[in-house]
mmCIF file of C-alpha atoms and ligand atoms in Angstrom:
data_model
loop_
_atom_site.group_PDB
_atom_site.id
_atom_site.type_symbol
_atom_site.label_atom_id
_atom_site.label_comp_id
_atom_site.label_asym_id
_atom_site.label_seq_id
_atom_site.Cartn_x
_atom_site.Cartn_y
_atom_site.Cartn_z
ATOM 1 C CA MET J 1 50.762 -86.482 2.414
ATOM 2 C CA ILE J 2 48.729 -83.358 3.072
ATOM 3 C CA ASP J 3 46.383 -82.197 0.302
ATOM 4 C CA PHE J 4 47.335 -78.546 0.285
ATOM 5 C CA TYR J 5 44.472 -77.332 -1.891
ATOM 6 C CA SER J 6 41.680 -78.929 0.178
ATOM 7 C CA GLU J 7 43.435 -77.730 3.325
ATOM 8 C CA ALA J 8 43.554 -74.188 1.898
ATOM 9 C CA GLN J 9 39.905 -74.423 0.868
ATOM 10 C CA SER J 10 38.835 -75.519 4.339
ATOM 11 C CA LEU J 11 40.726 -72.511 5.739
ATOM 12 C CA PHE J 12 39.133 -70.147 3.179
ATOM 13 C CA PRO J 13 36.716 -68.572 5.712
ATOM 14 C CA TYR J 14 39.748 -67.573 7.804
ATOM 15 C CA THR J 15 41.703 -66.204 4.819
ATOM 16 C CA GLN J 16 38.669 -64.287 3.581
ATOM 17 C CA ALA J 17 37.827 -62.828 7.002
ATOM 18 C CA MET J 18 41.421 -61.670 7.469
ATOM 19 C CA ARG J 19 41.640 -60.214 3.971
ATOM 20 C CA ARG J 20 38.360 -58.324 4.347
ATOM 21 C CA ASP J 21 39.328 -56.994 7.769
ATOM 22 C CA PHE J 22 42.627 -55.660 6.397
ATOM 23 C CA HIS J 23 40.769 -54.293 3.379
ATOM 24 C CA MET J 24 38.352 -52.348 5.591
ATOM 25 C CA HIS J 25 41.211 -50.922 7.663
ATOM 26 C CA PRO J 26 44.002 -50.055 5.213
ATOM 27 C CA GLU J 27 47.163 -48.353 6.449
ATOM 28 C CA LEU J 28 49.829 -46.497 4.451
ATOM 29 C CA GLY J 29 53.511 -47.476 4.407
ATOM 30 C CA HIS J 30 55.227 -47.503 7.825
ATOM 31 C CA GLN J 31 51.870 -46.800 9.490
ATOM 32 C CA GLU J 32 50.729 -50.457 9.503
ATOM 33 C CA VAL J 33 50.307 -50.484 13.289
ATOM 34 C CA ARG J 34 46.865 -52.077 13.433
ATOM 35 C CA THR J 35 47.711 -54.561 10.667
ATOM 36 C CA ALA J 36 51.029 -55.543 12.261
ATOM 37 C CA GLY J 37 49.261 -55.941 15.616
ATOM 38 C CA ILE J 38 46.753 -58.390 14.149
ATOM 39 C CA VAL J 39 49.512 -60.267 12.319
ATOM 40 C CA ALA J 40 51.545 -60.588 15.538
ATOM 41 C CA ARG J 41 48.477 -61.710 17.497
ATOM 42 C CA GLU J 42 47.568 -64.382 14.925
ATOM 43 C CA LEU J 43 51.143 -65.722 14.859
ATOM 44 C CA GLN J 44 51.349 -65.759 18.659
ATOM 45 C CA THR J 45 48.083 -67.730 18.737
ATOM 46 C CA LEU J 46 49.943 -70.406 16.760
ATOM 47 C CA GLY J 47 52.577 -70.473 19.495
ATOM 48 C CA LEU J 48 55.254 -68.876 17.342
ATOM 49 C CA GLU J 49 58.042 -66.635 18.514
ATOM 50 C CA VAL J 50 57.229 -63.212 17.044
ATOM 51 C CA THR J 51 59.446 -60.143 16.560
ATOM 52 C CA THR J 52 57.723 -56.827 15.877
ATOM 53 C CA GLY J 53 59.124 -53.460 14.835
ATOM 54 C CA VAL J 54 61.467 -54.956 12.206
ATOM 55 C CA GLY J 55 62.066 -52.189 9.639
ATOM 56 C CA LYS J 56 59.743 -49.924 11.686
ATOM 57 C CA THR J 57 56.389 -51.754 11.389
ATOM 58 C CA GLY J 58 57.397 -55.165 10.013
ATOM 59 C CA VAL J 59 56.720 -58.483 11.754
ATOM 60 C CA VAL J 60 58.879 -61.627 11.645
ATOM 61 C CA ALA J 61 58.129 -65.085 13.052
ATOM 62 C CA LEU J 62 59.790 -68.476 12.844
ATOM 63 C CA ILE J 63 58.342 -71.921 12.338
ATOM 64 C CA GLU J 64 61.059 -74.354 13.329
ATOM 65 C CA GLY J 65 60.707 -77.777 11.788
ATOM 66 C CA SER J 66 61.581 -80.927 13.663
ATOM 67 C CA LYS J 67 64.317 -82.009 11.242
ATOM 68 C CA PRO J 68 67.434 -80.189 10.065
ATOM 69 C CA GLY J 69 67.167 -78.371 6.767
ATOM 70 C CA PRO J 70 67.444 -75.013 5.020
ATOM 71 C CA THR J 71 65.839 -71.745 6.054
ATOM 72 C CA LEU J 72 63.134 -70.446 3.747
ATOM 73 C CA LEU J 73 61.929 -66.842 3.850
ATOM 74 C CA LEU J 74 58.241 -66.329 3.011
ATOM 75 C CA ARG J 75 57.284 -62.714 2.471
ATOM 76 C CA ALA J 76 54.031 -60.725 2.332
ATOM 77 C CA ASP J 77 53.653 -56.955 2.111
ATOM 78 C CA MET J 78 51.107 -55.113 4.279
ATOM 79 C CA ASP J 79 50.751 -51.497 3.107
ATOM 80 C CA ALA J 80 47.919 -49.737 1.277
ATOM 81 C CA LEU J 81 47.822 -46.804 -1.164
ATOM 82 C CA PRO J 82 46.631 -43.176 -0.960
ATOM 83 C CA ILE J 83 43.560 -43.819 -3.164
ATOM 84 C CA LEU J 84 39.862 -43.133 -2.500
ATOM 85 C CA GLU J 85 38.164 -46.521 -2.899
ATOM 86 C CA GLN J 86 35.277 -46.711 -5.368
ATOM 87 C CA THR J 87 34.447 -50.430 -5.367
ATOM 88 C CA GLY J 88 31.225 -50.105 -3.372
ATOM 89 C CA ALA J 89 32.091 -53.468 -1.780
ATOM 90 C CA GLU J 90 30.572 -54.303 1.612
ATOM 91 C CA TYR J 91 34.124 -54.626 2.908
ATOM 92 C CA ALA J 92 35.292 -51.351 1.303
ATOM 93 C CA SER J 93 37.844 -49.151 3.038
ATOM 94 C CA GLN J 94 36.537 -47.336 6.092
ATOM 95 C CA THR J 95 39.417 -44.853 5.873
ATOM 96 C CA PRO J 96 38.666 -42.257 3.188
ATOM 97 C CA GLY J 97 41.609 -41.738 0.840
ATOM 98 C CA VAL J 98 43.408 -44.940 1.817
ATOM 99 C CA MET J 99 42.806 -48.203 -0.010
ATOM 100 C CA HIS J 100 44.220 -51.677 -0.502
ATOM 101 C CA ALA J 101 44.311 -51.221 -4.286
ATOM 102 C CA CYS J 102 47.259 -53.528 -4.971
ATOM 103 C CA GLY J 103 46.204 -56.673 -3.093
ATOM 104 C CA HIS J 104 48.607 -56.474 -0.158
ATOM 105 C CA ASP J 105 45.613 -57.177 2.119
ATOM 106 C CA ALA J 106 45.322 -60.510 0.298
ATOM 107 C CA HIS J 107 49.065 -61.171 0.580
ATOM 108 C CA THR J 108 48.994 -60.689 4.357
ATOM 109 C CA ALA J 109 45.935 -62.948 4.746
ATOM 110 C CA ILE J 110 47.486 -65.579 2.455
ATOM 111 C CA LEU J 111 50.734 -65.714 4.430
ATOM 112 C CA LEU J 112 48.871 -65.950 7.767
ATOM 113 C CA THR J 113 46.980 -68.946 6.362
ATOM 114 C CA VAL J 114 50.179 -70.514 4.992
ATOM 115 C CA ALA J 115 51.660 -70.100 8.492
ATOM 116 C CA LYS J 116 48.709 -72.023 9.956
ATOM 117 C CA ILE J 117 49.177 -74.895 7.491
ATOM 118 C CA LEU J 118 52.975 -75.151 7.795
ATOM 119 C CA ASN J 119 52.771 -74.879 11.582
ATOM 120 C CA SER J 120 50.281 -77.766 11.650
ATOM 121 C CA ILE J 121 52.834 -80.000 9.900
ATOM 122 C CA ARG J 122 55.920 -78.764 11.744
ATOM 123 C CA ASN J 123 56.575 -82.289 13.019
ATOM 124 C CA GLU J 124 57.333 -83.432 9.476
ATOM 125 C CA LEU J 125 58.906 -80.129 8.406
ATOM 126 C CA PRO J 126 62.636 -79.980 7.699
ATOM 127 C CA GLY J 127 64.482 -76.734 8.307
ATOM 128 C CA CYS J 128 62.981 -73.444 9.258
ATOM 129 C CA VAL J 129 60.348 -71.093 7.820
ATOM 130 C CA LYS J 130 60.888 -67.398 8.393
ATOM 131 C CA LEU J 131 57.592 -65.541 8.005
ATOM 132 C CA VAL J 132 58.195 -61.952 6.936
ATOM 133 C CA PHE J 133 55.386 -59.382 6.948
ATOM 134 C CA GLN J 134 56.910 -56.339 5.286
ATOM 135 C CA PRO J 135 55.741 -52.733 5.565
ATOM 136 C CA ALA J 136 55.915 -49.927 3.011
ATOM 137 C CA GLU J 137 56.321 -51.744 -0.309
ATOM 138 C CA GLU J 138 54.851 -48.852 -2.326
ATOM 139 C CA GLY J 139 58.051 -46.891 -2.813
ATOM 140 C CA GLN J 140 58.907 -46.113 0.806
ATOM 141 C CA GLY J 141 61.803 -48.493 1.320
ATOM 142 C CA GLY J 142 60.068 -51.188 3.373
ATOM 143 C CA ALA J 143 62.264 -54.057 2.179
ATOM 144 C CA GLU J 144 65.466 -52.073 2.677
ATOM 145 C CA GLY J 145 64.409 -51.219 6.229
ATOM 146 C CA MET J 146 63.893 -54.886 7.077
ATOM 147 C CA LEU J 147 67.228 -55.795 5.464
ATOM 148 C CA ALA J 148 68.967 -53.126 7.533
ATOM 149 C CA ASP J 149 67.386 -54.692 10.625
ATOM 150 C CA GLY J 150 68.902 -58.064 9.668
ATOM 151 C CA VAL J 151 65.868 -59.930 8.336
ATOM 152 C CA LEU J 152 68.136 -62.292 6.371
ATOM 153 C CA GLU J 153 70.143 -63.289 9.479
ATOM 154 C CA ASN J 154 69.478 -65.372 12.606
ATOM 155 C CA PRO J 155 68.909 -67.811 11.123
ATOM 156 C CA ALA J 156 70.549 -67.036 7.777
ATOM 157 C CA VAL J 157 68.110 -67.387 4.885
ATOM 158 C CA ASP J 158 68.887 -69.896 2.090
ATOM 159 C CA VAL J 159 65.980 -69.265 -0.288
ATOM 160 C CA THR J 160 63.256 -66.622 -0.690
ATOM 161 C CA LEU J 161 59.622 -66.950 -1.791
ATOM 162 C CA GLY J 162 56.896 -64.361 -2.290
ATOM 163 C CA LEU J 163 53.812 -63.840 -4.412
ATOM 164 C CA HIS J 164 51.481 -61.246 -5.878
ATOM 165 C CA VAL J 165 47.800 -61.659 -6.686
ATOM 166 C CA TRP J 166 47.564 -60.550 -10.309
ATOM 167 C CA ASN J 167 44.514 -58.885 -11.837
ATOM 168 C CA GLU J 168 45.996 -58.751 -15.328
ATOM 169 C CA ASN J 169 45.106 -62.448 -15.591
ATOM 170 C CA PRO J 170 42.102 -64.560 -14.536
ATOM 171 C CA VAL J 171 41.831 -66.977 -11.616
ATOM 172 C CA GLY J 172 43.598 -70.178 -12.647
ATOM 173 C CA TRP J 173 46.497 -68.408 -14.360
ATOM 174 C CA LEU J 174 49.864 -68.672 -12.641
ATOM 175 C CA GLY J 175 53.044 -66.822 -13.541
ATOM 176 C CA LEU J 176 56.008 -69.002 -12.542
ATOM 177 C CA ALA J 177 58.877 -67.861 -14.716
ATOM 178 C CA PRO J 178 62.642 -68.041 -14.417
ATOM 179 C CA GLY J 179 64.749 -64.947 -15.002
ATOM 180 C CA PRO J 180 63.739 -61.269 -15.093
ATOM 181 C CA THR J 181 60.106 -60.926 -14.064
ATOM 182 C CA MET J 182 59.573 -57.351 -12.898
ATOM 183 C CA ALA J 183 61.459 -54.239 -13.921
ATOM 184 C CA GLY J 184 64.174 -52.305 -12.203
ATOM 185 C CA THR J 185 62.596 -48.916 -11.498
ATOM 186 C CA GLU J 186 63.970 -45.462 -10.929
ATOM 187 C CA ILE J 187 62.984 -41.818 -10.868
ATOM 188 C CA PHE J 188 64.773 -39.001 -12.681
ATOM 189 C CA LYS J 189 64.610 -35.317 -11.883
ATOM 190 C CA VAL J 190 65.931 -32.751 -14.366
ATOM 191 C CA ARG J 191 66.219 -28.997 -13.939
ATOM 192 C CA VAL J 192 66.935 -27.030 -17.116
ATOM 193 C CA SER J 193 68.123 -23.492 -16.406
ATOM 194 C CA GLY J 194 68.273 -20.637 -18.932
ATOM 195 C CA LYS J 195 67.752 -16.942 -18.489
ATOM 196 C CA GLY J 196 64.333 -15.480 -17.803
ATOM 197 C CA GLY J 197 62.977 -12.504 -19.667
ATOM 198 C CA HIS J 198 60.040 -10.857 -21.456
ATOM 199 C CA GLY J 199 58.028 -13.158 -23.708
ATOM 200 C CA ALA J 200 58.087 -10.447 -26.374
ATOM 201 C CA ILE J 201 61.890 -10.039 -26.287
ATOM 202 C CA PRO J 202 63.101 -13.677 -26.574
ATOM 203 C CA HIS J 203 66.490 -12.826 -28.054
ATOM 204 C CA LEU J 204 67.593 -11.305 -24.736
ATOM 205 C CA ALA J 205 66.529 -14.416 -22.792
ATOM 206 C CA VAL J 206 67.681 -18.049 -22.890
ATOM 207 C CA ASP J 207 64.461 -20.080 -23.091
ATOM 208 C CA PRO J 208 64.400 -23.227 -20.903
ATOM 209 C CA VAL J 209 60.851 -24.112 -22.058
ATOM 210 C CA LEU J 210 62.112 -24.634 -25.602
ATOM 211 C CA ALA J 211 65.103 -26.651 -24.352
ATOM 212 C CA GLY J 212 62.874 -28.753 -22.084
ATOM 213 C CA ALA J 213 60.507 -29.515 -24.954
ATOM 214 C CA GLN J 214 63.376 -30.610 -27.207
ATOM 215 C CA ILE J 215 64.748 -32.779 -24.391
ATOM 216 C CA VAL J 216 61.395 -34.572 -23.994
ATOM 217 C CA SER J 217 61.330 -35.325 -27.725
ATOM 218 C CA ALA J 218 64.988 -36.313 -27.971
ATOM 219 C CA LEU J 219 64.712 -38.696 -24.995
ATOM 220 C CA GLN J 220 62.324 -40.833 -27.048
ATOM 221 C CA SER J 221 65.304 -41.825 -29.176
ATOM 222 C CA VAL J 222 66.985 -43.652 -26.283
ATOM 223 C CA VAL J 223 64.741 -46.711 -26.313
ATOM 224 C CA SER J 224 64.024 -46.592 -30.056
ATOM 225 C CA ARG J 225 67.624 -46.010 -31.239
ATOM 226 C CA ASN J 226 70.068 -47.072 -28.500
ATOM 227 C CA ILE J 227 68.468 -50.250 -27.126
ATOM 228 C CA SER J 228 68.174 -53.487 -29.087
ATOM 229 C CA PRO J 229 64.611 -54.104 -30.290
ATOM 230 C CA LEU J 230 64.910 -57.511 -28.598
ATOM 231 C CA GLN J 231 65.380 -55.925 -25.176
ATOM 232 C CA SER J 232 63.075 -53.882 -22.969
ATOM 233 C CA ALA J 233 63.287 -50.432 -21.465
ATOM 234 C CA VAL J 234 61.002 -47.502 -20.722
ATOM 235 C CA VAL J 235 61.809 -43.783 -20.531
ATOM 236 C CA SER J 236 58.733 -41.749 -19.568
ATOM 237 C CA VAL J 237 58.755 -38.014 -18.857
ATOM 238 C CA THR J 238 55.690 -37.645 -16.660
ATOM 239 C CA THR J 239 55.865 -34.100 -15.285
ATOM 240 C CA PHE J 240 56.951 -30.833 -16.913
ATOM 241 C CA HIS J 241 56.711 -27.700 -14.822
ATOM 242 C CA GLY J 242 57.827 -24.191 -15.677
ATOM 243 C CA GLY J 243 56.667 -20.648 -15.894
ATOM 244 C CA GLU J 244 54.017 -18.577 -14.154
ATOM 245 C CA ALA J 245 52.815 -15.991 -16.681
ATOM 246 C CA PHE J 246 51.971 -15.996 -20.394
ATOM 247 C CA ASN J 247 54.311 -13.132 -21.162
ATOM 248 C CA VAL J 248 57.341 -14.203 -19.125
ATOM 249 C CA ILE J 249 60.082 -16.597 -20.219
ATOM 250 C CA PRO J 250 60.885 -18.443 -16.961
ATOM 251 C CA PRO J 251 64.447 -18.888 -15.682
ATOM 252 C CA PHE J 252 64.111 -22.678 -15.439
ATOM 253 C CA VAL J 253 61.836 -25.706 -16.004
ATOM 254 C CA GLU J 254 61.724 -28.998 -14.136
ATOM 255 C CA LEU J 255 61.009 -32.444 -15.583
ATOM 256 C CA THR J 256 60.539 -35.714 -13.749
ATOM 257 C CA GLY J 257 59.766 -39.222 -14.887
ATOM 258 C CA THR J 258 60.790 -42.841 -14.691
ATOM 259 C CA ILE J 259 63.273 -45.245 -16.279
ATOM 260 C CA ARG J 260 62.531 -48.996 -16.251
ATOM 261 C CA SER J 261 64.563 -51.950 -17.428
ATOM 262 C CA PHE J 262 65.396 -55.581 -16.638
ATOM 263 C CA ASP J 263 69.052 -55.883 -17.577
ATOM 264 C CA PRO J 264 71.810 -53.932 -15.726
ATOM 265 C CA GLN J 265 73.635 -53.436 -19.049
ATOM 266 C CA VAL J 266 70.507 -51.997 -20.664
ATOM 267 C CA ARG J 267 69.976 -49.779 -17.658
ATOM 268 C CA ALA J 268 73.538 -48.465 -17.873
ATOM 269 C CA THR J 269 73.116 -47.644 -21.574
ATOM 270 C CA VAL J 270 69.789 -45.889 -20.977
ATOM 271 C CA VAL J 271 71.153 -43.766 -18.135
ATOM 272 C CA HIS J 272 74.326 -42.902 -20.085
ATOM 273 C CA ARG J 273 72.398 -41.814 -23.189
ATOM 274 C CA PHE J 274 69.809 -40.028 -21.033
ATOM 275 C CA ASP J 275 72.504 -37.862 -19.456
ATOM 276 C CA GLU J 276 74.227 -37.195 -22.803
ATOM 277 C CA ILE J 277 70.976 -36.091 -24.439
ATOM 278 C CA VAL J 278 69.786 -33.920 -21.556
ATOM 279 C CA ASN J 279 73.158 -32.191 -21.171
ATOM 280 C CA GLY J 280 73.797 -31.981 -24.922
ATOM 281 C CA VAL J 281 70.399 -30.616 -25.933
ATOM 282 C CA ALA J 282 70.395 -28.160 -23.031
ATOM 283 C CA ALA J 283 73.903 -26.915 -23.959
ATOM 284 C CA GLY J 284 73.001 -26.651 -27.634
ATOM 285 C CA LEU J 285 70.192 -24.278 -26.727
ATOM 286 C CA GLY J 286 72.308 -22.254 -24.303
ATOM 287 C CA CYS J 287 70.904 -23.815 -21.137
ATOM 288 C CA GLN J 288 72.375 -25.840 -18.306
ATOM 289 C CA ALA J 289 70.948 -29.083 -16.926
ATOM 290 C CA GLU J 290 71.123 -30.714 -13.519
ATOM 291 C CA ILE J 291 70.169 -34.388 -13.403
ATOM 292 C CA GLU J 292 69.321 -36.633 -10.462
ATOM 293 C CA HIS J 293 68.717 -40.400 -10.748
ATOM 294 C CA ILE J 294 67.021 -42.098 -7.805
ATOM 295 C CA VAL J 295 66.965 -45.916 -7.951
ATOM 296 C CA MET J 296 63.707 -47.352 -6.532
ATOM 297 C CA THR J 297 64.051 -51.121 -7.006
ATOM 298 C CA PRO J 298 66.439 -53.429 -8.809
ATOM 299 C CA ALA J 299 64.964 -55.751 -11.424
ATOM 300 C CA LEU J 300 63.257 -58.770 -9.893
ATOM 301 C CA VAL J 301 65.026 -61.877 -11.211
ATOM 302 C CA ASN J 302 63.697 -65.341 -10.406
ATOM 303 C CA ASP J 303 66.013 -68.263 -9.740
ATOM 304 C CA ALA J 304 65.512 -70.794 -12.555
ATOM 305 C CA GLN J 305 65.626 -73.920 -10.383
ATOM 306 C CA THR J 306 63.179 -72.520 -7.829
ATOM 307 C CA ALA J 307 60.791 -71.540 -10.635
ATOM 308 C CA GLU J 308 60.954 -75.058 -12.029
ATOM 309 C CA ILE J 309 60.170 -76.554 -8.608
ATOM 310 C CA ALA J 310 57.141 -74.270 -8.221
ATOM 311 C CA GLN J 311 55.894 -75.221 -11.695
ATOM 312 C CA THR J 312 56.002 -78.920 -10.788
ATOM 313 C CA VAL J 313 54.275 -78.233 -7.457
ATOM 314 C CA ALA J 314 51.551 -76.161 -9.127
ATOM 315 C CA MET J 315 50.792 -78.913 -11.640
ATOM 316 C CA ARG J 316 50.516 -81.444 -8.833
ATOM 317 C CA VAL J 317 48.567 -79.369 -6.304
ATOM 318 C CA LEU J 318 46.261 -77.000 -8.204
ATOM 319 C CA PRO J 319 43.558 -78.175 -10.599
ATOM 320 C CA GLN J 320 42.850 -76.299 -13.838
ATOM 321 C CA SER J 321 45.903 -74.086 -13.903
ATOM 322 C CA GLN J 322 47.303 -72.237 -16.871
ATOM 323 C CA ILE J 323 50.953 -71.881 -16.004
ATOM 324 C CA SER J 324 52.931 -69.195 -17.768
ATOM 325 C CA THR J 325 56.610 -70.059 -17.639
ATOM 326 C CA SER J 326 58.083 -67.126 -19.502
ATOM 327 C CA GLY J 327 58.257 -63.620 -18.079
ATOM 328 C CA PRO J 328 58.631 -60.753 -17.669
ATOM 329 C CA PHE J 329 55.061 -60.089 -16.635
ATOM 330 C CA THR J 330 55.196 -56.327 -16.095
ATOM 331 C CA MET J 331 57.388 -53.207 -16.251
ATOM 332 C CA GLY J 332 56.120 -52.488 -12.738
ATOM 333 C CA GLY J 333 58.565 -52.778 -9.846
ATOM 334 C CA GLU J 334 58.596 -54.711 -6.574
ATOM 335 C CA ASP J 335 60.888 -54.074 -3.629
ATOM 336 C CA PHE J 336 61.076 -57.781 -2.716
ATOM 337 C CA ALA J 337 63.757 -57.644 -5.437
ATOM 338 C CA TYR J 338 66.099 -56.187 -2.775
ATOM 339 C CA MET J 339 65.753 -59.375 -0.699
ATOM 340 C CA MET J 340 65.949 -61.664 -3.739
ATOM 341 C CA GLU J 341 69.070 -59.838 -4.887
ATOM 342 C CA LYS J 342 70.760 -60.963 -1.639
ATOM 343 C CA VAL J 343 69.232 -64.450 -1.461
ATOM 344 C CA PRO J 344 67.842 -65.900 -4.721
ATOM 345 C CA GLY J 345 64.355 -67.322 -4.841
ATOM 346 C CA LEU J 346 61.028 -66.907 -6.575
ATOM 347 C CA PHE J 347 58.271 -64.316 -6.855
ATOM 348 C CA MET J 348 55.044 -65.953 -8.053
ATOM 349 C CA PHE J 349 52.051 -64.347 -9.765
ATOM 350 C CA VAL J 350 48.591 -65.740 -8.996
ATOM 351 C CA GLY J 351 45.801 -64.744 -11.391
ATOM 352 C CA SER J 352 42.981 -63.062 -9.430
ATOM 353 C CA ALA J 353 40.716 -61.407 -12.008
ATOM 354 C CA ASN J 354 37.196 -62.441 -12.954
ATOM 355 C CA PRO J 355 35.791 -60.277 -15.769
ATOM 356 C CA ALA J 356 32.361 -61.951 -15.505
ATOM 357 C CA LYS J 357 32.045 -60.626 -11.935
ATOM 358 C CA GLY J 358 33.489 -57.208 -12.863
ATOM 359 C CA LEU J 359 36.603 -58.012 -10.851
ATOM 360 C CA ASP J 360 39.207 -57.094 -13.423
ATOM 361 C CA TYR J 361 40.251 -53.530 -12.690
ATOM 362 C CA GLY J 362 44.011 -53.089 -12.718
ATOM 363 C CA HIS J 363 46.285 -52.667 -9.729
ATOM 364 C CA HIS J 364 46.174 -49.163 -8.174
ATOM 365 C CA HIS J 365 42.732 -48.442 -9.751
ATOM 366 C CA PRO J 366 40.087 -47.073 -7.308
ATOM 367 C CA LYS J 367 37.791 -49.974 -8.319
ATOM 368 C CA PHE J 368 40.502 -52.644 -7.966
ATOM 369 C CA ASP J 369 39.201 -55.822 -6.334
ATOM 370 C CA ILE J 370 40.123 -59.497 -6.645
ATOM 371 C CA ASP J 371 38.085 -62.660 -7.054
ATOM 372 C CA GLU J 372 38.591 -64.253 -3.640
ATOM 373 C CA THR J 373 38.527 -67.761 -5.126
ATOM 374 C CA SER J 374 42.163 -66.984 -5.986
ATOM 375 C CA LEU J 375 43.027 -66.945 -2.255
ATOM 376 C CA PRO J 376 43.030 -70.716 -1.533
ATOM 377 C CA ARG J 377 44.940 -71.277 -4.771
ATOM 378 C CA ALA J 378 47.626 -68.848 -3.630
ATOM 379 C CA VAL J 379 47.719 -70.377 -0.141
ATOM 380 C CA ALA J 380 48.075 -73.930 -1.477
ATOM 381 C CA LEU J 381 50.731 -72.912 -4.000
ATOM 382 C CA MET J 382 52.839 -71.096 -1.425
ATOM 383 C CA ALA J 383 52.532 -73.744 1.298
ATOM 384 C CA ALA J 384 53.215 -76.664 -1.046
ATOM 385 C CA THR J 385 56.144 -74.924 -2.726
ATOM 386 C CA ALA J 386 57.542 -74.082 0.708
ATOM 387 C CA LEU J 387 57.458 -77.725 1.803
ATOM 388 C CA GLU J 388 59.061 -78.802 -1.465
ATOM 389 C CA LEU J 389 61.880 -76.255 -1.138
ATOM 390 C CA LEU J 390 62.559 -77.273 2.475
ATOM 391 C CA SER J 391 62.566 -80.980 1.613
ATOM 392 C CA ARG J 392 65.337 -80.694 -0.950
HETATM 393 NI NI1 NI L 1 51.821 -54.692 -4.988
#
């Protein structure tokens, strides 16, 4: 049987070259034209049937095994962030203001390498591998676009698998947990309207600044007083805008922020109490509130059996691993959750930090960079888990 880790290590120069090329030429969501072109070219070189333009700039290819079996979807995201890179790396972004600061360059390179390995063993491969290179993960609806274009059909997908390089933990650490792993994320927008007036004559105005301030304070009671201490949620007010002049009470203020949770029940409670508090506090101070909730991603929930399979594979294939089997790992969100919501599967975390080399800045930081020795580990884990899932 193939030794996935030595295979991945022998392909490391390829993975690294691809990752560095993508890193030097980052593209924002739904603009991944160059990246998608390279992905399509590499897959065509393997002799695979490639479909481009799925969900605008996404790429899909199939590796058909020689035996009957299930269809496994493997997913990588391709987009970069609007950040000015400050790593000083020789392979730093050549596009000012755009940077692969989340590791999606690595994900794309990893999946291309996994495709090479699985394609080389297609004669012993049962079922079908659907390779999905997704655009626009960073809040622009990339996964939804691919779903709308039928990425789960033809052939119908039976199980889903994806991964994220993870700079919160060092190389060697693996997060392979069942259940809720990343948070459901959403944005709220609140407009509190009163009655503008002179700052020196407040009794003739209705002050929305005062109401807004009380709302920000009162919202902190939602998590601390309405949610069980054994469960998780976040309510963060992150912008507060109102007023133009020191002596004018403005007619309205606007607040925005984010709500995060893992459990649909918890989410429902948070949103219900949020609305009650905003409306109630505003009314109590003579103001009116308008509230808008915009859901970004559902919670990412791993299938327990798939997680268990990946744990067994990781122990067999990767030396010196510390496997964490209990999530969640972050209140951050991930739009792969939209695909996993339709077809259960697993989202794996692969430790990529190395503090000794200064490679431990967090995701979305302008100095974010990974230790590339994590790449062959991720490749081997994904390829070996894929084979295991198809063989069952
Ligand atoms: Ni990411």
